[in-house]
CSV table of C-alpha atoms in Angstrom, one decimal:
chain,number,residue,atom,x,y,z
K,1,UNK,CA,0.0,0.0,0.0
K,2,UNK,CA,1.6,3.1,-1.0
K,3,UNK,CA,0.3,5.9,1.2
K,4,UNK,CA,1.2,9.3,-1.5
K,5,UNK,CA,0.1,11.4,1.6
K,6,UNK,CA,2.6,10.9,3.8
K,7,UNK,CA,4.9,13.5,1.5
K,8,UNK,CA,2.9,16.1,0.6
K,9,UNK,CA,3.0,19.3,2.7
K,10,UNK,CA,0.0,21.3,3.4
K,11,UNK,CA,-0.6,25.2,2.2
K,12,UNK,CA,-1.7,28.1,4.4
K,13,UNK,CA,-2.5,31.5,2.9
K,14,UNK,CA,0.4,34.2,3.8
K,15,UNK,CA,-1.9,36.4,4.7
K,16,UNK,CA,-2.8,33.8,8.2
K,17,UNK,CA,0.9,34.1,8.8
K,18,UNK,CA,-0.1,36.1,11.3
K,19,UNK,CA,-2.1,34.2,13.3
K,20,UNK,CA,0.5,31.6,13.5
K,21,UNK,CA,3.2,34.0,14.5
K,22,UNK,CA,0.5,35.4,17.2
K,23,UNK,CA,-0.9,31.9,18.6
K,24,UNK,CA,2.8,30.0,18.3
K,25,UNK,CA,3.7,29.8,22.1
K,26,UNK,CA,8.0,29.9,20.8
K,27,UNK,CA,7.3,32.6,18.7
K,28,UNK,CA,5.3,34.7,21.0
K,29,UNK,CA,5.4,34.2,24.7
K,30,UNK,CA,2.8,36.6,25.7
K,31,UNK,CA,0.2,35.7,23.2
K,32,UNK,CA,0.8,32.2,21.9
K,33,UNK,CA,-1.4,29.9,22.9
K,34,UNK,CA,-0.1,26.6,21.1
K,35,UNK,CA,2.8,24.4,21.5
K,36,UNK,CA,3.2,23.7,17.5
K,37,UNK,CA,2.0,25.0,14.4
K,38,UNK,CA,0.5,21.3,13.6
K,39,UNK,CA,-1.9,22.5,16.6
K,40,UNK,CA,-3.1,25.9,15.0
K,41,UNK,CA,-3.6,24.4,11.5
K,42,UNK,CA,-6.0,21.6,13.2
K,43,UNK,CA,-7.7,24.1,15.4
K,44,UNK,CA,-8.9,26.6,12.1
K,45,UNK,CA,-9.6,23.1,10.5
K,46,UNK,CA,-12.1,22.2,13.1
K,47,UNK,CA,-12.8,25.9,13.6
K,48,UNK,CA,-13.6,25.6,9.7
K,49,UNK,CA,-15.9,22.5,9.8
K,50,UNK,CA,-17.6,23.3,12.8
K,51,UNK,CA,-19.0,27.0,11.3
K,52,UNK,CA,-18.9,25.4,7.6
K,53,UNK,CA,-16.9,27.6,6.3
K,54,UNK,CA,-14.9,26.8,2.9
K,55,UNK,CA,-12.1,29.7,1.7
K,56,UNK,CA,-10.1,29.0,-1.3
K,57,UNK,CA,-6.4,30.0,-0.8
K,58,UNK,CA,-5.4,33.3,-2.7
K,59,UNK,CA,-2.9,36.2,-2.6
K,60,UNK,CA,-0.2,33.7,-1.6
K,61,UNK,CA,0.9,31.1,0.1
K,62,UNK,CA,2.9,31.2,3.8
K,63,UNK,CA,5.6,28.0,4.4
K,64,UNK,CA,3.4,24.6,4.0
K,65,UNK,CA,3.7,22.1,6.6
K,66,UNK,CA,4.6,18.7,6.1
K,67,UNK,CA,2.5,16.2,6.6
K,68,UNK,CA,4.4,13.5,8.8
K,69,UNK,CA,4.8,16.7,11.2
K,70,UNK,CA,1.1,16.0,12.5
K,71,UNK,CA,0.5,13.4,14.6
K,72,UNK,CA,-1.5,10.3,13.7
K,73,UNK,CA,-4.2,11.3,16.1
K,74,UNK,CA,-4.5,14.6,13.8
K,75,UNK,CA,-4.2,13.0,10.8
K,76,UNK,CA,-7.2,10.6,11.3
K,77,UNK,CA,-9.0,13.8,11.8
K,78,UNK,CA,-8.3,14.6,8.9
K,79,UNK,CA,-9.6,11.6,7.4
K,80,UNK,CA,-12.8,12.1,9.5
K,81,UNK,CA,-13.1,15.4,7.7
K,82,UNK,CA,-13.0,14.0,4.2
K,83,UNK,CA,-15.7,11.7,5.2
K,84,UNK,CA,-17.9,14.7,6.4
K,85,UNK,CA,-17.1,16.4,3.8
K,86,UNK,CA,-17.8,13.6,1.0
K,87,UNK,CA,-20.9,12.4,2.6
K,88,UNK,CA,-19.1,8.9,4.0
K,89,UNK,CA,-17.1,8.1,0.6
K,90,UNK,CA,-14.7,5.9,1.8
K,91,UNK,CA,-13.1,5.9,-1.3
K,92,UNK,CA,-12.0,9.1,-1.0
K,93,UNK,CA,-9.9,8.2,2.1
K,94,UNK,CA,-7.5,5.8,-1.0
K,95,UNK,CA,-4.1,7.9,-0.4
K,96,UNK,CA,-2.8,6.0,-3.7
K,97,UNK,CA,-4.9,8.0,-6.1
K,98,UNK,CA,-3.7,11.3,-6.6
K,99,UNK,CA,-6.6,12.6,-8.0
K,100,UNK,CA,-8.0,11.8,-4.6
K,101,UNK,CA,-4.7,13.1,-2.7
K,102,UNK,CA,-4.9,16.2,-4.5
K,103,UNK,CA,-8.9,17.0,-3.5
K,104,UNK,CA,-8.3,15.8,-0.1
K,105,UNK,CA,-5.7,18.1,0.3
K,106,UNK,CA,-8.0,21.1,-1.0
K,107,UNK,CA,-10.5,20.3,1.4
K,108,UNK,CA,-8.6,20.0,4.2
K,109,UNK,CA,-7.2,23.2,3.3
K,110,UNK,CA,-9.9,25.5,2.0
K,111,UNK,CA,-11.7,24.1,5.7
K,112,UNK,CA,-8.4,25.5,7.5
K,113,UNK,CA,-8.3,28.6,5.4
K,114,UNK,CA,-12.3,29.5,6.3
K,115,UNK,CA,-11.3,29.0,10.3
K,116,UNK,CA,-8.0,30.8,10.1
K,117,UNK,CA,-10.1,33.8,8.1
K,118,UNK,CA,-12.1,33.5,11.6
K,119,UNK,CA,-9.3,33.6,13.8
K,120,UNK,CA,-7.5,36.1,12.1
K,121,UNK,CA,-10.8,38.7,12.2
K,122,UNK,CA,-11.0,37.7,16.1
K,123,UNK,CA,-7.5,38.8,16.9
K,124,UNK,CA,-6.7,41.3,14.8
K,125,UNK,CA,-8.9,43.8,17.0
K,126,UNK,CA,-7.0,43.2,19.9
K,127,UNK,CA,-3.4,41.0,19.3
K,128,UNK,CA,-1.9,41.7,22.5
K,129,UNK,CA,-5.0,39.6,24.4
K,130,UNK,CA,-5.3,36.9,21.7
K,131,UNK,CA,-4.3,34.3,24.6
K,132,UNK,CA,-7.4,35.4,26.1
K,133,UNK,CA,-9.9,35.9,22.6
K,134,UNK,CA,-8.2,32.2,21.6
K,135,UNK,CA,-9.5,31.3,25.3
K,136,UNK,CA,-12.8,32.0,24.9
K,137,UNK,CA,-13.1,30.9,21.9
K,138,UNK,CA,-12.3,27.5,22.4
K,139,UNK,CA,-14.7,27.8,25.6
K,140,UNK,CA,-17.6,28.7,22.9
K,141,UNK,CA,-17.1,26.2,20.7
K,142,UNK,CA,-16.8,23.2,23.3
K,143,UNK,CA,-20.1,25.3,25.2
K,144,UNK,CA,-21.7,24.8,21.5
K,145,UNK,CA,-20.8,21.1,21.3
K,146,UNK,CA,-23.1,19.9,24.3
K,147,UNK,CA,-26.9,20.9,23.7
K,148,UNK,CA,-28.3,22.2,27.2
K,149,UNK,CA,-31.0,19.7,27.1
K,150,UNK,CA,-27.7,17.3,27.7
K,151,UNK,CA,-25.6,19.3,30.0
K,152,UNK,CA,-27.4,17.6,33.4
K,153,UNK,CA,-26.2,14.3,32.2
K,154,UNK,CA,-22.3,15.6,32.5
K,155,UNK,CA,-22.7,17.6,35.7
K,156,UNK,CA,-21.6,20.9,34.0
């Protein structure tokens, strides 16, 4: 089985740079709020998904990152994506095809450009507290995750 994946590297817009060199705890101590860069890129990819919102790449692209720097954890996730995003087409998941390689890639990244454009309009207003906007945005989300009806059943 010959995984094509496993080489490719995956494009960000330049203009997100920014929010990577804002939320990148060892490029920005006081407002990084991430450990890697792996961690941002999955974050506006759920981000993305979660408020279904799709942004084609232009004006640019940033560095890409590799895809054998995400963990496998993060890169069944992104399996899981294609399958939301194709409806449950396994066949999509065949990392042999690169036809398929090459729209799976898209996806994954037109998802992670739509939550970066999110991020990015969140901290641009205030940069110097986007530990704290980052915060309460991942507090939102996970709030929007659980329906009320459900939250006696978890004690929250």
């Amino acid at each position: 089985m010959n995984n094509l994946l496993v080489s490719k590297r995956l494009k960000k817009a330049k203009d997100k740079d920014i929010v990577f060199e804002t939320l990148d705890i060892k490029k920005n101590k006081k407002t990084g709020f991430f450990q890697k860069m792996t961690e941002i890129y999955v974050f506006a990819l759920a981000l993305g998904i979660k408020e279904k919102k799709i942004s084609s790449i232009s004006g640019g692209f940033g560095e890409p990152i590799a895809i054998d720097l995400f963990t496998d954890e993060q890169q069944k996730y992104f399996d899981t994506v294609i399958l939301f995003h194709e409806a449950g087409d396994v066949t999509k998941l065949n990392k042999e095809n690169d036809e398929n390689i090459a729209s799976y890639m898209k996806t994954i990244e037109e998802y992670t450009n739509g939550g970066l454009e999110i991020i990015k309009d969140k901290i641009l207003v205030h940069p110097e507290d986007s530990f704290n906007i980052i915060s309460r945005l991942v507090t939102e989300q996970l709030n929007n995750i659980v329906p009320k009806e459900a939250e006696e059943d978890f004690g929250w």
